C-alpha positions as CSV (number, residue, x, y, z in Angstrom):
1,M,0.0,0.0,0.0
2,I,1.4,3.4,-1.1
3,E,0.3,6.4,0.9
4,A,-0.7,9.3,-1.4
5,P,-3.0,11.6,0.7
6,S,-5.5,13.8,-1.1
7,P,-6.7,17.0,0.4
8,N,-10.1,16.4,-1.2
9,Q,-11.8,14.8,1.8
10,D,-14.0,15.6,4.8
11,E,-15.9,14.1,7.7
12,R,-18.6,11.6,7.0
13,P,-22.0,12.6,8.4
14,A,-22.8,11.1,11.8
15,G,-25.0,8.0,11.9
16,V,-24.6,7.1,8.2
17,P,-23.3,3.5,7.6
18,V,-20.6,2.8,5.1
19,D,-22.7,0.2,3.1
20,M,-21.6,0.7,-0.5
21,L,-18.5,0.0,-2.5
22,I,-18.2,1.9,-5.8
23,L,-15.7,1.0,-8.5
24,H,-14.6,3.4,-11.2
25,Y,-12.1,3.6,-14.0
26,T,-9.9,6.7,-14.1
27,G,-10.6,7.5,-17.7
28,M,-7.3,9.4,-18.2
29,R,-4.3,8.6,-20.4
30,A,-2.0,7.5,-17.6
31,G,-2.2,6.5,-14.0
32,R,0.2,9.3,-12.9
33,E,-2.1,11.9,-14.5
34,A,-5.1,10.4,-12.6
35,L,-3.3,10.3,-9.3
36,D,-2.3,13.9,-9.7
37,R,-5.8,15.0,-10.4
38,L,-7.2,13.1,-7.5
39,R,-4.8,15.0,-5.3
40,D,-5.3,18.4,-6.8
41,P,-7.2,20.8,-4.5
42,A,-8.6,22.6,-7.5
43,A,-10.1,19.5,-9.0
44,K,-12.2,18.7,-5.8
45,V,-12.3,15.0,-6.6
46,S,-10.8,12.0,-4.9
47,S,-11.2,8.4,-4.1
48,H,-10.2,6.2,-1.1
49,Y,-7.9,4.1,-3.3
50,L,-6.3,4.0,-6.8
51,V,-5.2,0.7,-8.3
52,E,-2.5,0.9,-11.1
53,E,-2.4,-1.5,-14.0
54,D,0.7,-3.2,-12.5
55,G,-1.2,-3.9,-9.3
56,R,0.2,-1.1,-7.1
57,V,-2.4,0.3,-4.7
58,F,-2.4,3.9,-3.5
59,R,-4.4,5.1,-0.5
60,L,-5.6,8.7,-0.9
61,V,-8.3,9.0,1.8
62,P,-8.8,7.0,5.0
63,E,-11.9,4.8,4.9
64,H,-13.5,6.6,7.9
65,R,-13.4,9.9,5.9
66,R,-15.6,10.9,2.9
67,A,-13.9,11.1,-0.5
68,A,-15.4,12.9,-3.5
69,H,-15.8,10.2,-6.1
70,A,-19.5,9.4,-6.8
71,G,-20.8,12.9,-7.6
72,I,-24.6,13.1,-8.2
73,S,-25.5,9.5,-7.5
74,H,-28.5,7.4,-6.4
75,W,-28.9,3.7,-5.3
76,R,-31.7,2.0,-3.5
77,G,-33.5,5.2,-2.6
78,H,-30.3,6.9,-1.3
79,A,-28.7,10.0,-2.9
80,G,-25.3,11.6,-2.5
81,L,-23.6,8.3,-2.1
82,N,-20.2,9.7,-1.1
83,A,-21.5,9.9,2.5
84,R,-22.0,6.1,2.7
85,S,-19.5,4.6,0.2
86,I,-15.9,3.6,-0.3
87,G,-14.6,4.6,-3.8
88,V,-11.9,2.8,-5.7
89,E,-10.4,4.2,-8.9
90,I,-8.9,1.7,-11.3
91,V,-6.4,2.9,-13.9
92,N,-7.8,2.5,-17.4
93,P,-7.8,5.0,-20.3
94,G,-11.6,4.6,-20.5
95,H,-13.8,5.0,-23.5
96,E,-12.4,8.4,-24.4
97,W,-8.7,7.5,-24.5
98,G,-8.7,3.8,-25.7
99,Y,-10.7,1.5,-23.4
100,R,-9.0,-1.8,-23.0
101,P,-9.3,-5.0,-20.8
102,F,-8.1,-4.7,-17.2
103,P,-4.8,-6.7,-16.7
104,A,-4.9,-9.8,-14.5
105,L,-2.4,-8.2,-12.0
106,Q,-4.6,-5.2,-11.6
107,M,-7.8,-7.3,-11.2
108,A,-6.0,-9.4,-8.5
109,A,-5.1,-6.3,-6.6
110,V,-8.6,-4.9,-7.0
111,C,-10.0,-8.2,-5.6
112,D,-7.7,-8.3,-2.6
113,L,-8.4,-4.6,-1.8
114,C,-12.2,-5.1,-2.0
115,L,-12.1,-8.2,0.2
116,G,-10.4,-6.2,2.9
117,I,-12.9,-3.3,2.5
118,L,-15.8,-5.8,2.8
119,A,-14.3,-7.3,5.9
120,R,-14.2,-3.9,7.6
121,H,-17.6,-2.5,6.7
122,P,-21.2,-3.8,6.6
123,I,-21.4,-3.7,2.8
124,P,-23.8,-6.4,1.4
125,A,-22.8,-8.1,-1.8
126,R,-25.6,-6.4,-3.7
127,N,-24.0,-3.0,-2.9
128,V,-20.7,-3.7,-4.7
129,L,-21.4,-1.3,-7.6
130,A,-20.2,0.4,-10.7
131,H,-20.1,4.1,-11.0
132,S,-22.4,3.6,-14.0
133,D,-24.9,1.8,-11.7
134,V,-25.3,4.8,-9.4
135,A,-25.0,7.5,-12.1
136,P,-26.4,5.7,-15.2
137,D,-27.3,8.9,-17.0
138,R,-23.8,10.4,-16.6
139,K,-21.2,7.6,-16.3
140,Q,-20.1,4.4,-18.1
141,D,-17.3,3.2,-15.8
142,P,-15.7,0.8,-15.1
143,G,-17.4,-0.4,-18.3
144,E,-18.4,-3.5,-20.1
145,L,-14.9,-5.0,-20.1
146,F,-14.6,-5.1,-16.4
147,D,-14.5,-8.6,-14.9
148,W,-17.4,-8.5,-12.4
149,E,-17.9,-12.2,-12.8
150,G,-14.4,-13.0,-11.7
151,L,-14.7,-10.7,-8.7
152,A,-17.9,-12.4,-7.6
153,H,-16.4,-15.8,-7.9
154,N,-13.7,-14.6,-5.5
155,G,-16.2,-13.2,-3.0
156,V,-16.7,-9.6,-4.2
157,G,-20.2,-8.8,-5.3
158,L,-22.8,-11.0,-6.9
159,W,-23.1,-13.0,-10.2
160,P,-26.1,-15.0,-11.4
161,G,-26.0,-18.6,-12.4
162,A,-28.7,-19.8,-14.9
163,D,-31.1,-17.2,-16.0
164,P,-34.9,-17.7,-15.6
165,P,-37.3,-17.2,-18.5
166,P,-37.3,-13.6,-19.6
167,P,-40.1,-11.4,-18.2
168,G,-42.1,-9.0,-20.3
169,E,-40.9,-5.5,-20.8
170,A,-43.5,-4.1,-18.5
171,A,-41.8,-5.8,-15.6
172,L,-38.4,-4.3,-16.2
173,L,-38.6,-1.0,-14.4
174,P,-39.9,-2.6,-11.2
175,L,-37.2,-5.2,-11.4
176,L,-34.5,-2.6,-12.0
177,G,-35.8,-0.6,-9.1
178,A,-35.7,-3.7,-6.9
179,I,-32.0,-4.1,-7.8
180,G,-31.4,-0.5,-6.8
181,Y,-31.5,1.6,-9.9
182,R,-33.4,4.9,-9.9
183,T,-36.5,4.4,-12.1
184,D,-37.1,8.0,-13.2
185,L,-34.7,7.7,-16.2
186,P,-35.4,6.3,-19.7
187,L,-35.5,2.5,-19.8
188,S,-32.7,2.4,-22.4
189,V,-30.4,4.4,-20.1
190,L,-31.0,1.9,-17.2
191,V,-30.7,-1.1,-19.5
192,T,-27.3,0.1,-20.8
193,A,-26.0,0.6,-17.3
194,F,-27.3,-2.8,-16.3
195,Q,-25.6,-4.4,-19.3
196,R,-22.3,-2.8,-18.5
197,H,-22.3,-4.6,-15.1
198,W,-24.1,-7.8,-15.7
199,L,-23.8,-8.7,-19.4
200,P,-20.1,-8.7,-20.4
201,G,-19.4,-6.9,-23.7
202,R,-23.0,-5.5,-24.0
203,A,-23.9,-1.8,-23.7
204,D,-26.5,-1.3,-26.4
205,G,-29.5,-0.5,-24.2
206,I,-31.7,-3.1,-26.0
207,A,-34.0,-5.0,-23.7
208,D,-33.9,-8.2,-25.7
209,A,-34.7,-11.6,-24.2
210,P,-31.2,-12.4,-22.8
211,T,-31.1,-8.9,-21.1
212,R,-34.6,-9.3,-19.6
213,A,-33.7,-12.7,-18.3
214,R,-30.5,-11.4,-16.7
215,I,-32.4,-8.6,-15.1
216,A,-34.8,-11.1,-13.5
217,A,-31.9,-13.2,-12.4
218,V,-30.1,-10.3,-10.7
219,A,-33.3,-9.1,-9.0
220,A,-33.7,-12.6,-7.5
221,L,-30.0,-12.6,-6.4
222,C,-30.5,-9.2,-4.7
223,A,-33.6,-10.5,-2.9
224,A,-31.7,-13.6,-1.7
225,D,-28.8,-11.4,-0.5
226,D,-31.3,-9.4,1.6
227,Q,-32.6,-12.6,3.1
228,R,-29.1,-13.8,4.0
229,K,-28.4,-10.5,5.7
230,S,-31.7,-10.5,7.7
231,G,-31.0,-14.1,8.7
232,A,-27.4,-13.5,9.8
């Protein structure tokens, strides 16, 4: 762990649990450029951690403090998610500068980092999120090439098994809302965000049968995660 403190932090509000983990990509040409920006007082942005492509991990903000990473954000009826989340920036040029797969060394470091975070905070598996999940009308990171399935198989987040029969399109907004997405946005925006997380390689916003089936599968997974938490 490399210490690289950012001035862009403040106290978390009292009484608000840290119950979300939000993963981002940096979307800049190089990791050094991203690290400098996250530590620039004029930029007013930060994250708790940054993970380089070679697996190095930088700590910018202590977990008990609030970092400025999520911006205007919503999940499961909550808004302003910086107050209740840990933010991890993952170095990748992003869609603007040449989006590419995340190296295995980097993903291993992300996994280890996330497992530690989850051990320290009451974050349910269903609240391991993409920036694009919580800001679907603004963000697309970490994107459709990110290995959510691999993380889930190693204990970070959720991933469905076999999909059920696809529901009709009328059921999609309620199901997406049950997963946690805000439902006051166009369906195509929500479907695109969902696909980036749950359908590798897809980000077309088309609610076809495989997408509808996967939405139903993830909604069921989230309900089961709630039951596990209440039974613990």
